[in-house]
Tab-separated table of C-alpha atoms (C1' of nucleotides) in Angstrom:
chain	number	residue	atom	x	y	z
I	1	MET	CA	48.659	94.243	110.289
I	2	ALA	CA	51.793	92.375	110.993
I	3	LYS	CA	54.041	93.633	113.723
I	4	GLN	CA	57.299	95.100	112.415
I	5	SER	CA	60.578	93.947	113.810
I	6	CYS	CA	62.831	96.230	115.830
I	7	CYS	CA	65.081	96.677	112.731
I	8	HIS	CA	62.129	97.821	110.679
I	9	LYS	CA	60.941	100.245	113.379
I	10	LYS	CA	64.274	101.915	113.721
I	11	LYS	CA	65.043	101.683	109.896
I	12	LEU	CA	68.186	99.716	110.745
I	13	ARG	CA	70.326	97.769	108.354
I	14	ARG	CA	69.343	94.253	107.691
I	15	GLY	CA	70.650	91.331	105.762
I	16	LEU	CA	74.123	89.988	105.349
I	17	TRP	CA	76.874	91.498	107.366
I	18	SER	CA	79.724	93.163	105.592
I	19	PRO	CA	83.310	92.606	106.637
I	20	GLU	CA	83.423	96.140	107.905
I	21	GLU	CA	80.532	95.527	110.149
I	22	ASP	CA	82.017	92.332	111.398
I	23	GLU	CA	85.160	94.136	112.240
I	24	LYS	CA	83.454	96.850	114.123
I	25	LEU	CA	81.535	94.372	116.194
I	26	MET	CA	84.582	92.218	116.829
I	27	ASN	CA	86.651	95.084	117.844
I	28	HIS	CA	83.975	96.509	120.095
I	29	ILE	CA	83.512	93.205	121.908
I	30	ALA	CA	87.300	92.745	122.043
I	31	LYS	CA	87.634	95.971	123.864
I	32	TYR	CA	84.539	96.170	126.074
I	33	GLY	CA	82.777	92.790	125.921
I	34	HIS	CA	79.235	92.805	124.648
I	35	GLY	CA	77.594	93.926	127.918
I	36	CYS	CA	73.982	94.872	127.164
I	37	TRP	CA	73.381	93.896	123.597
I	38	SER	CA	70.852	96.644	122.963
I	39	SER	CA	73.611	99.189	123.552
I	40	VAL	CA	76.180	97.387	121.406
I	41	PRO	CA	75.192	98.709	117.987
I	42	LYS	CA	75.386	102.358	119.184
I	43	LEU	CA	78.607	101.938	120.901
I	44	ALA	CA	80.174	99.981	118.075
I	45	GLY	CA	78.920	102.394	115.466
I	46	LEU	CA	76.712	99.889	113.727
I	47	GLU	CA	73.232	100.419	112.189
I	48	ARG	CA	71.951	97.139	113.429
I	49	CYS	CA	69.633	96.175	116.237
I	50	GLY	CA	71.194	94.603	119.260
I	51	LYS	CA	69.497	91.295	118.545
I	52	SER	CA	71.144	91.195	115.146
I	53	CYS	CA	74.517	91.881	116.700
I	54	ARG	CA	74.007	89.193	119.315
I	55	LEU	CA	73.138	86.676	116.651
I	56	ARG	CA	75.985	87.578	114.446
I	57	TRP	CA	78.415	87.221	117.347
I	58	ILE	CA	76.938	83.929	118.576
I	59	ASN	CA	76.649	82.276	115.293
I	60	TYR	CA	79.592	83.554	113.350
I	61	LEU	CA	82.106	85.820	115.009
I	62	ARG	CA	82.706	84.069	118.316
I	63	PRO	CA	86.346	82.882	118.171
I	64	ASP	CA	85.575	79.633	119.916
I	65	LEU	CA	83.385	78.387	117.129
I	66	LYS	CA	84.569	75.197	115.496
I	67	ARG	CA	82.806	75.619	112.014
I	68	GLY	CA	83.652	73.282	109.237
I	69	THR	CA	81.935	69.978	108.466
I	70	PHE	CA	80.493	67.919	111.265
I	71	SER	CA	82.371	64.771	112.127
I	72	GLN	CA	80.779	61.329	112.271
I	73	GLU	CA	80.716	61.318	115.992
I	74	GLU	CA	79.144	64.777	116.138
I	75	GLU	CA	76.452	63.546	113.735
I	76	ASP	CA	75.767	60.517	115.884
I	77	LEU	CA	75.603	62.567	119.021
I	78	ILE	CA	73.153	64.978	117.360
I	79	ILE	CA	70.962	62.049	116.366
I	80	HIS	CA	71.104	60.586	119.834
I	81	LEU	CA	70.357	63.801	121.531
I	82	HIS	CA	67.591	64.640	119.195
I	83	SER	CA	65.978	61.278	119.940
I	84	LEU	CA	66.021	62.313	123.661
I	85	LEU	CA	65.315	66.056	123.476
I	86	GLY	CA	63.553	66.672	120.193
I	87	ASN	CA	64.169	70.029	118.650
I	88	LYS	CA	65.925	71.509	121.540
I	89	TRP	CA	68.722	72.868	119.429
I	90	SER	CA	70.308	74.932	122.080
I	91	GLN	CA	70.483	71.985	124.425
I	92	ILE	CA	71.898	69.786	121.686
I	93	ALA	CA	74.403	72.425	120.666
I	94	ALA	CA	75.509	72.793	124.231
I	95	GLN	CA	76.903	69.230	124.145
I	96	LEU	CA	78.770	69.988	120.974
I	97	PRO	CA	81.757	72.308	121.698
I	98	GLY	CA	82.134	75.046	119.254
I	99	ARG	CA	78.837	74.471	117.535
I	100	THR	CA	75.861	76.761	117.606
I	101	ASP	CA	72.216	75.863	117.809
I	102	ASN	CA	71.643	77.427	114.354
I	103	GLU	CA	74.458	75.357	112.877
I	104	VAL	CA	73.143	72.131	114.453
I	105	LYS	CA	69.610	72.965	113.354
I	106	ASN	CA	70.770	73.623	109.847
I	107	PHE	CA	72.670	70.447	109.746
I	108	TRP	CA	69.732	68.476	110.962
I	109	ASN	CA	67.402	69.979	108.482
I	110	SER	CA	69.674	69.786	105.490
I	111	TYR	CA	71.496	66.591	106.085
I	112	ILE	CA	70.560	64.318	108.954
I	113	LYS	CA	66.838	64.319	108.295
I	114	LYS	CA	67.390	63.280	104.737
I	115	ARG	CA	69.843	60.485	105.736
I	116	LEU	CA	67.539	59.133	108.324
I	117	ARG	CA	64.633	59.077	105.798
I	118	GLU	CA	66.848	57.247	103.348
I	119	ARG	CA	67.421	54.672	106.047
I	120	GLY	CA	63.769	54.306	106.552
I	121	ILE	CA	63.713	56.097	109.943
I	122	ASP	CA	61.312	58.831	110.779
I	123	PRO	CA	63.542	61.782	111.803
I	124	THR	CA	60.765	63.175	114.122
I	125	THR	CA	60.103	59.916	116.110
I	126	HIS	CA	63.287	58.061	115.369
I	127	GLN	CA	61.123	55.019	114.592
I	128	PRO	CA	60.887	53.155	111.360
I	129	LEU	CA	58.683	54.870	108.907
I	130	ALA	CA	55.166	53.708	108.442
I	131	ASP	CA	55.667	53.067	104.714
I	132	PRO	CA	56.079	49.247	104.406
I	133	ALA	CA	58.920	49.599	101.775
I	134	ALA	CA	60.721	52.047	104.047
I	135	THR	CA	60.054	49.785	107.089
I	136	GLY	CA	61.924	46.973	105.326
I	137	ALA	CA	64.825	49.337	104.623
I	138	ALA	CA	64.844	50.366	108.276
I	139	ALA	CA	65.014	46.840	109.473
I	140	ALA	CA	67.846	46.191	107.089
I	141	CYS	CA	69.826	49.151	108.178
I	142	ARG	CA	69.348	48.826	111.877
I	143	ALA	CA	71.879	46.161	112.231
I	144	VAL	CA	74.618	48.540	111.067
I	145	PHE	CA	73.182	51.882	112.064
I	146	GLY	CA	71.521	51.367	115.406
I	147	ASP	CA	68.387	53.384	115.813
I	148	VAL	CA	69.459	55.463	118.766
I	149	ALA	CA	65.957	55.969	120.086
I	150	ASP	CA	65.910	52.325	120.900
I	151	LEU	CA	68.665	52.779	123.446
I	152	ILE	CA	65.977	53.725	125.860
I	153	PRO	CA	63.657	50.814	126.678
I	154	PRO	CA	60.023	51.981	127.072
I	155	ALA	CA	59.364	52.649	130.716
I	156	ALA	CA	61.628	49.766	131.794
I	157	PRO	CA	61.657	49.706	135.552
I	158	LEU	CA	64.952	49.564	137.224
I	159	ALA	CA	66.053	47.301	139.950
I	160	ASP	CA	67.654	50.198	141.638
I	161	PRO	CA	65.979	53.552	141.985
I	162	PRO	CA	67.507	56.163	139.626
I	163	MET	CA	70.219	58.336	140.984
I	164	PRO	CA	68.825	61.719	141.869
I	165	PRO	CA	70.064	64.525	139.563
I	166	PRO	CA	73.219	66.153	140.975
I	167	PRO	CA	72.455	69.430	142.780
I	168	LEU	CA	74.665	71.329	140.389
I	169	ASP	CA	72.292	72.766	137.913
I	170	GLY	CA	73.962	75.655	136.211
I	171	VAL	CA	77.360	74.835	137.441
I	172	LYS	CA	80.032	74.343	134.852
I	173	LEU	CA	83.029	72.201	135.324
I	174	PRO	CA	86.454	73.626	134.634
I	175	LEU	CA	86.960	73.897	130.922
I	176	ASP	CA	90.414	72.521	131.044
I	177	TRP	CA	89.208	69.285	132.556
I	178	PRO	CA	91.452	66.614	131.036
I	179	LEU	CA	89.234	65.086	128.413
I	180	VAL	CA	91.972	63.995	126.069
I	181	ALA	CA	95.628	63.449	126.552
I	182	GLY	CA	97.285	66.779	126.613
I	183	GLY	CA	94.600	68.572	128.564
I	184	ALA	CA	92.668	71.521	127.267
I	185	ALA	CA	92.743	71.857	123.586
I	186	PRO	CA	93.835	75.100	122.048
I	187	LEU	CA	91.416	77.471	120.507
I	188	PRO	CA	90.519	76.690	116.947
I	189	SER	CA	92.456	78.414	114.188
I	190	LEU	CA	91.214	81.972	113.524
I	191	SER	CA	91.856	82.616	109.997
I	192	ARG	CA	89.285	85.354	109.804
I	193	SER	CA	91.152	87.455	112.265
I	194	SER	CA	94.121	87.700	110.103
I	195	CYS	CA	92.000	89.311	107.481
I	196	TYR	CA	90.393	91.772	109.784
I	197	GLY	CA	93.309	92.430	112.103
I	198	PHE	CA	91.547	92.100	115.414
I	199	ASP	CA	93.169	92.116	118.773
I	200	MET	CA	92.668	88.524	119.442
I	201	ASP	CA	94.364	88.578	122.776
I	202	ALA	CA	91.919	91.160	123.987
I	203	LEU	CA	89.057	89.419	122.375
I	204	GLN	CA	89.761	86.060	123.989
I	205	GLN	CA	89.452	87.595	127.398
I	206	HIS	CA	85.755	87.847	126.735
I	207	CYS	CA	85.449	84.451	125.317
I	208	VAL	CA	85.320	81.070	126.903
I	209	PRO	CA	87.604	78.611	125.133
I	210	VAL	CA	86.247	75.117	124.496
I	211	PRO	CA	88.160	72.018	124.323
I	212	ALA	CA	88.171	70.139	121.066
I	213	ALA	CA	85.746	67.319	120.662
I	214	PRO	CA	87.175	63.884	121.193
I	215	VAL	CA	88.807	62.783	118.124
I	216	VAL	CA	87.872	59.329	116.870
I	217	ALA	CA	89.272	57.724	113.826
I	218	SER	CA	86.632	56.413	111.439
I	219	ALA	CA	85.539	52.978	112.434
I	220	SER	CA	86.417	50.995	109.320
I	221	SER	CA	88.958	48.583	110.722
I	222	SER	CA	89.421	46.494	113.654
I	223	SER	CA	92.468	48.440	114.776
I	224	THR	CA	90.254	51.561	115.100
I	225	LEU	CA	88.101	49.536	117.488
I	226	THR	CA	90.826	49.268	119.885
I	227	SER	CA	91.472	53.002	119.866
I	228	MET	CA	87.765	53.553	120.178
I	229	ALA	CA	87.456	51.368	123.071
I	230	ALA	CA	90.310	53.199	124.740
I	231	GLU	CA	88.531	56.409	123.974
I	232	ALA	CA	85.331	55.137	125.295
I	233	GLU	CA	87.163	54.092	128.460
I	234	HIS	CA	88.774	57.424	128.815
I	235	HIS	CA	85.400	59.056	128.583
I	236	CYS	CA	83.974	56.859	131.195
I	237	ASN	CA	86.815	57.806	133.428
I	238	ALA	CA	86.296	61.374	132.860
I	239	ALA	CA	82.609	61.072	133.558
I	240	GLY	CA	83.335	59.103	136.674
I	241	ALA	CA	85.582	61.857	137.836
I	242	GLY	CA	82.652	64.226	137.808
I	243	GLY	CA	81.543	64.702	134.281
I	244	LEU	CA	82.838	65.840	130.889
I	245	PRO	CA	84.501	69.169	130.614
I	246	TRP	CA	81.950	70.830	128.459
I	247	LEU	CA	78.875	69.331	129.910
I	248	GLU	CA	76.782	71.436	132.104
I	249	LEU	CA	75.594	69.482	135.040
I	250	GLY	CA	72.130	69.204	136.332
I	251	PRO	CA	68.688	67.774	135.598
I	252	ASN	CA	68.666	69.324	132.185
I	253	ALA	CA	72.109	68.141	131.260
I	254	VAL	CA	71.944	65.288	128.828
I	255	ALA	CA	73.775	62.344	127.474
I	256	GLU	CA	76.729	62.592	129.904
I	257	ALA	CA	79.185	59.827	129.337
I	258	ALA	CA	76.492	57.556	127.961
I	259	GLY	CA	75.972	59.779	125.084
I	260	HIS	CA	79.666	59.596	124.172
I	261	VAL	CA	79.908	55.928	124.499
I	262	ASP	CA	76.742	55.596	122.315
I	263	SER	CA	78.162	58.099	119.873
I	264	TYR	CA	80.962	55.701	119.242
I	265	ALA	CA	78.508	52.954	118.726
I	266	GLY	CA	76.604	55.074	116.262
I	267	ALA	CA	79.672	55.797	114.415
I	268	LEU	CA	80.061	52.173	113.538
I	269	ASP	CA	77.972	52.514	110.480
I	270	GLU	CA	79.542	49.575	108.628
I	271	LEU	CA	80.174	47.293	111.548
I	272	ARG	CA	78.098	44.693	113.227
I	273	TRP	CA	76.894	45.380	116.714
I	274	SER	CA	78.065	41.948	117.800
I	275	GLU	CA	81.593	42.667	116.718
I	276	TYR	CA	81.518	45.973	118.501
I	277	PHE	CA	80.027	44.973	121.840
I	278	ASP	CA	81.606	41.485	122.072
I	279	GLY	CA	84.919	42.917	121.277
I	280	ALA	CA	87.020	45.804	122.314
I	281	PHE	CA	84.291	48.170	123.499
I	282	GLN	CA	82.782	45.672	125.903
I	283	ALA	CA	86.177	44.919	127.308
I	284	ALA	CA	86.645	48.513	128.056
I	285	ALA	CA	83.157	49.123	129.193
I	286	SER	CA	83.097	46.146	131.572
I	287	GLN	CA	85.927	47.766	133.553
I	288	GLN	CA	83.719	50.604	134.447
I	289	GLY	CA	81.480	48.474	136.538
I	290	ALA	CA	79.290	50.547	138.750
I	291	LEU	CA	80.347	53.704	137.012
I	292	GLN	CA	78.018	52.833	134.129
I	293	GLN	CA	75.153	52.772	136.587
I	294	GLN	CA	75.766	56.428	137.300
I	295	ALA	CA	77.060	57.914	134.167
I	296	GLY	CA	77.094	55.485	131.408
I	297	GLN	CA	73.462	54.538	131.538
I	298	CYS	CA	71.664	57.597	132.641
I	299	VAL	CA	70.648	60.662	130.794
I	300	TYR	CA	68.113	63.312	131.753
I	301	LYS	CA	65.029	64.087	129.713
I	302	ASP	CA	62.528	66.643	130.931
I	303	ASP	CA	64.253	66.675	134.313
I	304	VAL	CA	63.599	62.897	134.592
I	305	ALA	CA	66.529	60.462	134.789
I	306	VAL	CA	66.411	57.966	132.002
I	307	HIS	CA	68.387	54.723	132.410
I	308	PHE	CA	69.131	52.097	130.014
I	309	ASP	CA	71.253	48.920	129.891
I	310	VAL	CA	74.277	49.129	127.701
I	311	HIS	CA	74.827	45.436	127.828
I	312	GLY	CA	71.404	44.844	126.357
I	313	LEU	CA	72.515	46.552	123.190
I	314	SER	CA	74.387	43.489	121.918
I	315	ASN	CA	71.123	41.583	121.824
I	316	TRP	CA	69.906	43.562	118.832
I	317	CYS	CA	72.265	41.906	116.366
R	1	DA	C1'	75.952	79.414	77.461
R	2	DA	C1'	71.652	79.828	79.512
R	3	DT	C1'	68.196	78.237	82.475
R	4	DC	C1'	66.281	75.520	86.076
R	5	DT	C1'	66.538	73.086	90.419
R	6	DA	C1'	68.301	71.606	94.727
R	7	DT	C1'	70.896	72.533	98.664
R	8	DC	C1'	73.098	75.120	102.175
R	9	DC	C1'	73.214	78.372	105.678
R	10	DA	C1'	73.110	83.172	107.501
R	11	DA	C1'	69.771	86.002	109.112
R	12	DC	C1'	65.169	87.262	110.392
R	13	DC	C1'	60.706	86.804	112.938
R	14	DG	C1'	57.951	86.181	116.669
R	15	DC	C1'	57.247	83.892	120.795
R	16	DT	C1'	58.745	82.640	125.580
R	17	DT	C1'	61.611	83.057	129.535
R	18	DT	C1'	64.511	85.699	132.506
R	19	DT	C1'	65.967	89.818	134.709
R	20	DA	C1'	65.793	94.312	136.539
R	21	DA	C1'	63.342	98.350	138.087
Q	1	DG	C1'	53.659	91.779	142.699
Q	2	DT	C1'	53.791	94.148	138.326
Q	3	DT	C1'	55.793	95.680	134.271
Q	4	DA	C1'	59.007	96.500	130.648
Q	5	DA	C1'	63.271	95.399	128.679
Q	6	DA	C1'	66.630	92.177	127.391
Q	7	DA	C1'	67.993	87.647	126.270
Q	8	DG	C1'	67.143	83.200	124.520
Q	9	DC	C1'	65.049	80.022	121.499
Q	10	DG	C1'	63.054	77.486	117.487
Q	11	DG	C1'	60.817	77.933	113.032
Q	12	DT	C1'	61.181	80.075	108.771
Q	13	DT	C1'	62.875	82.656	104.844
Q	14	DG	C1'	65.717	84.184	101.245
Q	15	DG	C1'	70.072	84.681	98.880
Q	16	DA	C1'	74.134	82.423	97.148
Q	17	DT	C1'	75.977	78.594	95.018
Q	18	DA	C1'	76.531	74.129	92.664
Q	19	DG	C1'	74.904	70.830	89.753
Q	20	DA	C1'	71.823	69.183	86.279
Q	21	DT	C1'	69.457	69.873	82.052
DNA sequence: AATCTATCCAACCGCTTTTAA
DNA sequence: GTTAAAAGCGGTTGGATAGAT
């Protein structure tokens, strides 16, 4: 006989949350924080299990959620991180400020997977599909899409030993680290709160604000390349100063600055790699010098540092 | 207008890991 | 060191909705 969930055992409410329930939960957390989730439903006057409350808060009610459609750079970063981490949705979501693992997972399953298949790329392996027809499509699209899995050469030995992981596992950098001009971004708009009338000041005391993701114009013109190069340079600088503001450092942290630089590359759906790397991006990237060795070319996968050569990318064109 | 189909996404389920007693 | 509870995570399901027929 199948094991019943905690909600079944206690005959608690299940299914979609009503606005009244949301309000109760929001107001409770605004006043007291969530504390122990198992006690939240009782204290908040909800007929839900603590697990359900936690999920509702994390995936929907948290005021620092970004919501809305994923940007091109977010999409590229997800693809890149998935090629490195697989279905580690929480780790992937941790690199996307304001996004939840559930949201990233849904986006992957409903959109990215399909798109990769259309391009002849196996979404699981990030390699061209076995189907000959699809393989041709993959080859055709690679020049403009850039299969992110290929950013990592297979077991390519490095001239220099990899940098050891920083001894900072679990340590978060200040959230107001200057990622973009103007410093920490404001909290996203909170339209829901106006409907429910929460005490948002109190609520935000229990929430960690996240800076906005770097804004990149769509890469459809040469002028945007210049701004992208500037952005890439800025990110390299931020990484060189100790990391990006929303990255958690340590052996399990991934994609550091390299991921961001690559995300820009991935956004260049309709551009040639040669134009990109021989142009503005390379000019900016070349200024980083040794920095790339540390941040721009190293990500961690299964606690192992993975390095790759950014300059080698231009050879794929 | 009615029905069918596909898609999206919130929520659930069950397992694993972490924490506290 | 052991155990139970809590928290976290990834896979899956089911309802709502949009678009097609």
